[in-house]
Coordinates of C-alpha atoms and ligand atoms in Angstrom, one line a residue:
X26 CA 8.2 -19.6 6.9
X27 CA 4.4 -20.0 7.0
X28 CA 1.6 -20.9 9.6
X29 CA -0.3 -24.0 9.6
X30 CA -2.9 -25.2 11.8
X31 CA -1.7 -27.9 13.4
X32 CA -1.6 -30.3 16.7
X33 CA -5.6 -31.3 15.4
X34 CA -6.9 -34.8 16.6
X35 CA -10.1 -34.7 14.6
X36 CA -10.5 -33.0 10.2
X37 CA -13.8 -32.0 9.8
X38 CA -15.6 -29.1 8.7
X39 CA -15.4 -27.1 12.4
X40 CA -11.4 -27.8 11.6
X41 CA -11.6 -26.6 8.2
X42 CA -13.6 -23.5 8.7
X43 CA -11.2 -22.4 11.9
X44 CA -8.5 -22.6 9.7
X45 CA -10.3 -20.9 6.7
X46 CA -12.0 -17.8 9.2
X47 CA -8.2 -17.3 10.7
X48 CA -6.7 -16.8 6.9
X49 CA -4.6 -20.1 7.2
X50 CA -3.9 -22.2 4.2
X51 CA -3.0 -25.3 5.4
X52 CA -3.0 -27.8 8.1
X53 CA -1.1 -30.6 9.9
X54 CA -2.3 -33.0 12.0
X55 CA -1.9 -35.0 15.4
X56 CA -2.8 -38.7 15.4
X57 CA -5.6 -38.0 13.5
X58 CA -9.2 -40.1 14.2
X59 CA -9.5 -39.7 10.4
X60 CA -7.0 -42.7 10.0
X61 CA -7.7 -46.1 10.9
X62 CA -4.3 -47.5 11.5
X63 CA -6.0 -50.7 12.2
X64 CA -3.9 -52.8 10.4
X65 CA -0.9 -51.4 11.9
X66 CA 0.0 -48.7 9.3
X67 CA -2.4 -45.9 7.1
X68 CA -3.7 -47.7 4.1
X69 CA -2.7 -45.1 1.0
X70 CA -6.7 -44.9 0.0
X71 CA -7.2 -43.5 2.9
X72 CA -4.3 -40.9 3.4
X73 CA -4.6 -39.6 -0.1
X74 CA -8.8 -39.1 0.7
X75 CA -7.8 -37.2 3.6
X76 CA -5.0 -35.3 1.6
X77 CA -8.1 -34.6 -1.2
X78 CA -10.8 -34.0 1.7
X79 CA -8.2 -31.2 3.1
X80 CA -7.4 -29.9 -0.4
X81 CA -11.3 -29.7 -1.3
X82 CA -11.5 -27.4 1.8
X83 CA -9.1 -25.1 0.2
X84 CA -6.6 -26.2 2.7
X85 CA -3.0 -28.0 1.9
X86 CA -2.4 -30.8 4.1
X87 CA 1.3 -30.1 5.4
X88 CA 1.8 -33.3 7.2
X89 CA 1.2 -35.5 10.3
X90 CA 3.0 -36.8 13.3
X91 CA 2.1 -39.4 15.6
X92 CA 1.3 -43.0 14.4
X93 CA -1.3 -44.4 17.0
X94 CA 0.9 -45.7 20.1
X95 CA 0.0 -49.5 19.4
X96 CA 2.1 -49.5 16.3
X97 CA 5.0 -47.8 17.9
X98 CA 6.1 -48.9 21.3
X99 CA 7.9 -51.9 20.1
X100 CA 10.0 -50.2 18.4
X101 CA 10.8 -47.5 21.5
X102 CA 11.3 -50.2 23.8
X103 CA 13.3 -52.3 21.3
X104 CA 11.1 -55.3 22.2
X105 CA 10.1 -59.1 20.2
X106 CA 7.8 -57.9 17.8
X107 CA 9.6 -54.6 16.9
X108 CA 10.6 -55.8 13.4
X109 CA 6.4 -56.0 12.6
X110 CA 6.1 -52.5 13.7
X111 CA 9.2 -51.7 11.7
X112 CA 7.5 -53.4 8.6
X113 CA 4.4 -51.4 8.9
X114 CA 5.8 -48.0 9.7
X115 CA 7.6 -48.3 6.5
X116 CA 4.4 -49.0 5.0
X117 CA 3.0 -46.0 6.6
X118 CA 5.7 -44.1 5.1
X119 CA 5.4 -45.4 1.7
X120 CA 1.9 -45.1 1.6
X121 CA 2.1 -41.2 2.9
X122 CA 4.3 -41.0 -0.3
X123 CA 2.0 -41.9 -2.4
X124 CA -0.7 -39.8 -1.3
X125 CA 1.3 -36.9 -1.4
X126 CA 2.0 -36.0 2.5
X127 CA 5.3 -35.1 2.8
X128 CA 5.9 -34.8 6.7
X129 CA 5.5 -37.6 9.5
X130 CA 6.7 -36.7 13.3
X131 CA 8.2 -38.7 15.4
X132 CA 9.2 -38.9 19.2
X133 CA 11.2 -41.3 21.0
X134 CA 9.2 -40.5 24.7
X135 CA 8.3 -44.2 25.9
X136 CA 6.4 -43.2 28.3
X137 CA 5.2 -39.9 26.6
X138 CA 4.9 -36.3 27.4
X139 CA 4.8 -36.2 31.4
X140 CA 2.6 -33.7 33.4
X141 CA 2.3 -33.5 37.2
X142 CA -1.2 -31.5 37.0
X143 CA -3.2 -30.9 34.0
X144 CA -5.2 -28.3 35.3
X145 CA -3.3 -25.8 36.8
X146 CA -4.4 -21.9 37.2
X147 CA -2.4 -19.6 34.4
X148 CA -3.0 -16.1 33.8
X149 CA -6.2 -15.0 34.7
X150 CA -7.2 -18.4 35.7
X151 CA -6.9 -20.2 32.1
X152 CA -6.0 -24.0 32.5
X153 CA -2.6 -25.0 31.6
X154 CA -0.2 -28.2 32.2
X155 CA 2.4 -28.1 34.8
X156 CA 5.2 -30.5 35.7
X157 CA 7.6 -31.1 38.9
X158 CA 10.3 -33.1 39.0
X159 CA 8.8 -33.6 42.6
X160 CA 5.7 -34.8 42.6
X161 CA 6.3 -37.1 39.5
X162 CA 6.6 -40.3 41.4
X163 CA 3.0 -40.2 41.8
X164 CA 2.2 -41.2 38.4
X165 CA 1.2 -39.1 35.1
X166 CA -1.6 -37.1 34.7
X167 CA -1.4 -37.9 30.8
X168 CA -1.7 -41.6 31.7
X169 CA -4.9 -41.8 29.9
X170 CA -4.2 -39.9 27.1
X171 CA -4.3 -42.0 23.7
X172 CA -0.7 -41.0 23.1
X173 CA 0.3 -42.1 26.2
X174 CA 1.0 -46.7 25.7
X175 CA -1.2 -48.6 27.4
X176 CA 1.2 -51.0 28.2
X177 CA 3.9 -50.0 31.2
X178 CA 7.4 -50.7 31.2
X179 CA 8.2 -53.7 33.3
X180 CA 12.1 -54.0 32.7
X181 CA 14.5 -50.5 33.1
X182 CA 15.4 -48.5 29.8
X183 CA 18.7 -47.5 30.1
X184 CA 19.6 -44.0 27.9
X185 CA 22.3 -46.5 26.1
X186 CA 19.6 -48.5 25.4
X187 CA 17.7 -45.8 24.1
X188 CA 20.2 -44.5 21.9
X189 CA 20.0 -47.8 20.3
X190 CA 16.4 -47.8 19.7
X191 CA 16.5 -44.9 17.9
X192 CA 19.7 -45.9 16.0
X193 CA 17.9 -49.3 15.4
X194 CA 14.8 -47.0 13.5
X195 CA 16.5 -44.5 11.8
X196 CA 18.5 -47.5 9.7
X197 CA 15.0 -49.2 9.0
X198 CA 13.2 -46.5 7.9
X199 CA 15.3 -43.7 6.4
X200 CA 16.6 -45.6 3.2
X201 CA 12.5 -46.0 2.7
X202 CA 11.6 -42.8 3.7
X203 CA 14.1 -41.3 1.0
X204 CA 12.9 -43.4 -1.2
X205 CA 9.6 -42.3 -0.8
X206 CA 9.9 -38.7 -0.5
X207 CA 8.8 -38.5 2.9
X208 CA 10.8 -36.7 5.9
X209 CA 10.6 -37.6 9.3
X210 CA 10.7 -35.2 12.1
X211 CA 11.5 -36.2 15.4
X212 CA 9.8 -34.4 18.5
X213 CA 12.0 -34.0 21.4
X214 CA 11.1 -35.4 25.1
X215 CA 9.3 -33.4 27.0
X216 CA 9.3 -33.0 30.0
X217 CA 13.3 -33.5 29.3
X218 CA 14.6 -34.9 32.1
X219 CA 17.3 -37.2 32.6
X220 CA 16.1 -39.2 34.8
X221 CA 13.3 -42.2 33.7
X222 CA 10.1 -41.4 34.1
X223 CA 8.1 -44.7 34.1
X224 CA 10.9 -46.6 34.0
X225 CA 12.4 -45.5 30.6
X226 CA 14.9 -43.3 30.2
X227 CA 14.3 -39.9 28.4
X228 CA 17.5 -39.0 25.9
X229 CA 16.4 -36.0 23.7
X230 CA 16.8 -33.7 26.3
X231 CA 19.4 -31.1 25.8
X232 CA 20.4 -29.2 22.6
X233 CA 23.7 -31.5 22.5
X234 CA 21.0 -34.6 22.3
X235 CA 19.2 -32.7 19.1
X236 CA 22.4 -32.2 17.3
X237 CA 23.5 -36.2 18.0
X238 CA 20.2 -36.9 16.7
X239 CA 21.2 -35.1 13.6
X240 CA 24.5 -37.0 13.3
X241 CA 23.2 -40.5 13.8
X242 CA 20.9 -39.6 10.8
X243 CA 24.0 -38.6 8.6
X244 CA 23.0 -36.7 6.2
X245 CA 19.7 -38.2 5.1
X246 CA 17.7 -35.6 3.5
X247 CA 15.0 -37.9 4.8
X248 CA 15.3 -36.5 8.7
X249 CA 14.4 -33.4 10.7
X250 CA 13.7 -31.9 13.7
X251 CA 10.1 -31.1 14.5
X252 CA 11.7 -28.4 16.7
X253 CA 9.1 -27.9 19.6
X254 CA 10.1 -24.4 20.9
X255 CA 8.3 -25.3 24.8
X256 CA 10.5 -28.4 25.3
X257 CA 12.9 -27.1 24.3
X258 CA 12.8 -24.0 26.5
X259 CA 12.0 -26.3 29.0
X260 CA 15.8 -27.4 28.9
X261 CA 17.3 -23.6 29.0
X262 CA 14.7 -21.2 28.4
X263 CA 15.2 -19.3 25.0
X264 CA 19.4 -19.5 25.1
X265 CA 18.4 -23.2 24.3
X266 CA 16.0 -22.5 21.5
X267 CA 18.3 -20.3 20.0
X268 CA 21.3 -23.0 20.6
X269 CA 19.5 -25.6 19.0
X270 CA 18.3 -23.6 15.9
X271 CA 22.3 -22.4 15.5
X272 CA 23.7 -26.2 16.1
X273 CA 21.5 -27.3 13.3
X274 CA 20.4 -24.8 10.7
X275 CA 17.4 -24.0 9.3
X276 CA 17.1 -27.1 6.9
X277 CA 17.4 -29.2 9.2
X278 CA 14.7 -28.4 10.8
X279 CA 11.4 -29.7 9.6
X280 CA 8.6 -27.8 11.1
X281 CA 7.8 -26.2 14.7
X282 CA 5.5 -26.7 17.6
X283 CA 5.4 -22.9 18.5
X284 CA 4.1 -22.6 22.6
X285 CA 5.2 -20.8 25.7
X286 CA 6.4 -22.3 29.2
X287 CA 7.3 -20.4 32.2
X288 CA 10.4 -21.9 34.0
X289 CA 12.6 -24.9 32.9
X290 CA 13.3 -28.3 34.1
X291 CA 12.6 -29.8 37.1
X292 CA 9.8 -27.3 37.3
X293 CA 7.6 -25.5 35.0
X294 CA 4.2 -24.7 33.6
X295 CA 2.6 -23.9 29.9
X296 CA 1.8 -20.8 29.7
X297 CA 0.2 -18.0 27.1
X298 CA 2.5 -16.5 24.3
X299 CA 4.6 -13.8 25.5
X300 CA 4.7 -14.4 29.2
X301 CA 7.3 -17.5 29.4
X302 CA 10.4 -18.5 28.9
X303 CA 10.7 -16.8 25.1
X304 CA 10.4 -13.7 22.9
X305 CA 8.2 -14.9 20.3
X306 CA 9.2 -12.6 17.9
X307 CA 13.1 -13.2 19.1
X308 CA 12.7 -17.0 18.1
X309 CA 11.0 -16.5 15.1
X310 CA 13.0 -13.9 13.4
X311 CA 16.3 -16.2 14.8
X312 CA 14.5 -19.2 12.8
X313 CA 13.9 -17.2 9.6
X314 CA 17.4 -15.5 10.0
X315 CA 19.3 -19.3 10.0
X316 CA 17.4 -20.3 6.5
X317 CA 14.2 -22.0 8.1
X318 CA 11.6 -22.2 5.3
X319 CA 9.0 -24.7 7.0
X320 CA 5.9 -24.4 8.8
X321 CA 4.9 -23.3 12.1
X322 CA 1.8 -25.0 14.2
X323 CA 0.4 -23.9 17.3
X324 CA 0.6 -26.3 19.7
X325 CA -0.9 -27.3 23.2
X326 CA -2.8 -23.4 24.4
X327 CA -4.2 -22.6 27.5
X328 CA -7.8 -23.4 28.4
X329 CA -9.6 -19.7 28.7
X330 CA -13.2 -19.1 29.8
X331 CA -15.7 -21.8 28.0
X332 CA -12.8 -23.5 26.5
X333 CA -12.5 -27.2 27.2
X334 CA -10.0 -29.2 28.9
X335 CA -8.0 -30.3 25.2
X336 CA -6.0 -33.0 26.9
X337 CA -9.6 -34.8 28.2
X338 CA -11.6 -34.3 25.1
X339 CA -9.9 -34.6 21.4
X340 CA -13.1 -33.4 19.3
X341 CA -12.8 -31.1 17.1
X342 CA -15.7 -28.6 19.4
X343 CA -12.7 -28.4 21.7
X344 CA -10.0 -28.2 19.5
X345 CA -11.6 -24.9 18.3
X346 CA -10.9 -23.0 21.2
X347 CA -10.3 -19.4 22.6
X348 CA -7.1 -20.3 23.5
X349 CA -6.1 -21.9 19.8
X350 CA -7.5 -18.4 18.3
X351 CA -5.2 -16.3 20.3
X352 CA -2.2 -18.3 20.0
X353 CA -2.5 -18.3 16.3
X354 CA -3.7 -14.8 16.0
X355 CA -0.6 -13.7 18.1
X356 CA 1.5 -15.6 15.7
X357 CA 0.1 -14.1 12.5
X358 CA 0.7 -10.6 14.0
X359 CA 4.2 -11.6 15.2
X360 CA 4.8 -13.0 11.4
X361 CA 3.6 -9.8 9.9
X362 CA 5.5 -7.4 11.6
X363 CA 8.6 -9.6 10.7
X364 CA 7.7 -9.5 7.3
X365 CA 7.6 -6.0 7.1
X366 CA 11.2 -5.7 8.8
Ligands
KDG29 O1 4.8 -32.3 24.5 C1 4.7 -31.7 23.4 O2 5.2 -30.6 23.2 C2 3.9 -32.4 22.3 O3 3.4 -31.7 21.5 C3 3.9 -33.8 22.2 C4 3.2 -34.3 21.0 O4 2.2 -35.3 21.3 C5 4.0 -34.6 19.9 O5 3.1 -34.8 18.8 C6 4.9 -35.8 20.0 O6 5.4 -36.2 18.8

């Protein structure tokens, strides 16, 4: 189990040297500007220059998650044109093969991650995101986020249909990804309701939901969970962490999206390691303990004093933040003192 850098929006040299001044070795990135996607895939001249650019930094690229919204919905929604997207996801995946990136997350949320307010007051007055159930007929606050599809849903998603959808993917693109030595990692729905938000029903919302993910890949060495530990504590706090590391085992879990959340579903907030929903070094030594070798990113952080709002702005001046240095610091020490158990 190592620590990567991860969740980053924009590779440059700020990036780079974060990484290298907190004694990381490698990063993982999060719909990355450095890719064009243009065309409706990553060209493999570009992925293996970032890969080399990353590498020439004395950083290992780890992997990426996210291809840009455009090229996915399609397939989500299951709509006319799904089949294209399908076609150049696989060349996504091939490509990423080629230039020697291993990872690629997924997520299933059509209408993607869900806040109610994006600048609430944490501890001490940092920023954080916050969700109710409540308040989330009035639209999300993510709406113009780039993640976030441009287009809305006009006819119901139904969780069977849903199910589908994903069903539909996973027999596209697996056979390629194996092929290609490539593993996908699906990212499970946060907020993780069950009720549609948007008008599309959310489906990987429970730990039972994560291991039937796990089944409908078989055993395709090509799958894993990008276990986000704050959605996931968002469904039961850390008794559902710990459930969904024990229903799946280490190996099949691909990487982790390591943040804190205080309260669950309908209602909670992000919050600053230690103070939520979790024992950081209770989940960690649980994941290392079931056999989980992969890497561990930090993931959305608070806002603190002169940070910038992350969610707003996607350069990499606020990227390199306050609150990014103290979640990953935390971690490290967390890490340490397990290795020295
Ligand atoms: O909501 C979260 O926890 C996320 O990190 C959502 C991310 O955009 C994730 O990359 C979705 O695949």
């Amino acid at each position: 189990m190592r620590l990567t850098l991860g969740h980053i929006d924009e590779y440059d040299e700020r990036t780079a040297t974060f990484a290298r001044q907190l004694g990381l070795g490698s990063v993982q990135l999060h719909n990355p500007t450095n890719l064009s996607g243009t065309d409706g895939y990553w060209g493999e001249a570009e992925l293996r220059a970032l890969r080399e650019r990353c590498e020439s930094d004395g950083l290992r690229l780890e992997g990426l998650e996210n291809v840009p919204a455009a090229n996915f919905w399609r397939i989500q929604r299951g709509l006319p044109g799904r089949d294209e997207q399908l076609d150049n996801y696989r060349r996504t995946v091939v490509n990423m093969g080629r230039a020697g990136i291993p990872v690629l997350g997924y997520h299933f949320i059509t209408t993607y991650v869900w806040r109610t307010r994006l600048r609430a007051a944490g501890r001490g007055g940092a920023l954080v995101t916050a969700f109710d159930l409540a308040d989330a007929g009035r639209g999300n606050a993510l709406a113009a986020y780039k993640l976030t599809p441009d287009e809305p849903v006009t006819e119901p998603i139904t969780a069977e249909q849903m199910w589908a959808h994903h069903r539909y993917f996973l027999d596209a693109v697996l056979p390629v990804a194996e092929e290609a030595g490539v593993r996908l990692a699906l990212h499970p729905d946060d907020p993780p309701v069950d009720v549609p938000l948007g008008g599309a029903a959310r489906i990987f919302t429970s730990p039972a939901a994560l291991a039937e993910a796990a089944r409908q890949a078989g055993g395709s060495p090509a799958w894993g969970l990008d276990l986000c530990v704050g959605t996931v504590s968002e469904m039961g706090g850390e008794p559902a962490v710990l459930e969904v590391v024990d229903r799946l085992g280490g190996d099949r879990i691909s990487y982790v999206h390591f943040r804190d959340v205080r309260g669950t579903v309908p209602r909670f907030a992000e919050c600053f390691l230690g103070e939520g929903n979790i024992s950081p070094p209770r989940v960690l030594r649980h994941l290392r303990d079931a056999g989980f070798t992969g890497f561990v990113i930090d993931d959305h952080v608070p806002a603190m004093v002169g940070d910038r709002d992350t969610w707003a702005d996607t350069s990499s001046e606020a990227y390199v933040s306050r609150g990014r240095a103290h979640a990953l610091g935390y971690l490290q020490g967390v890490l340490a003192a397990l290795d020295a158990d």
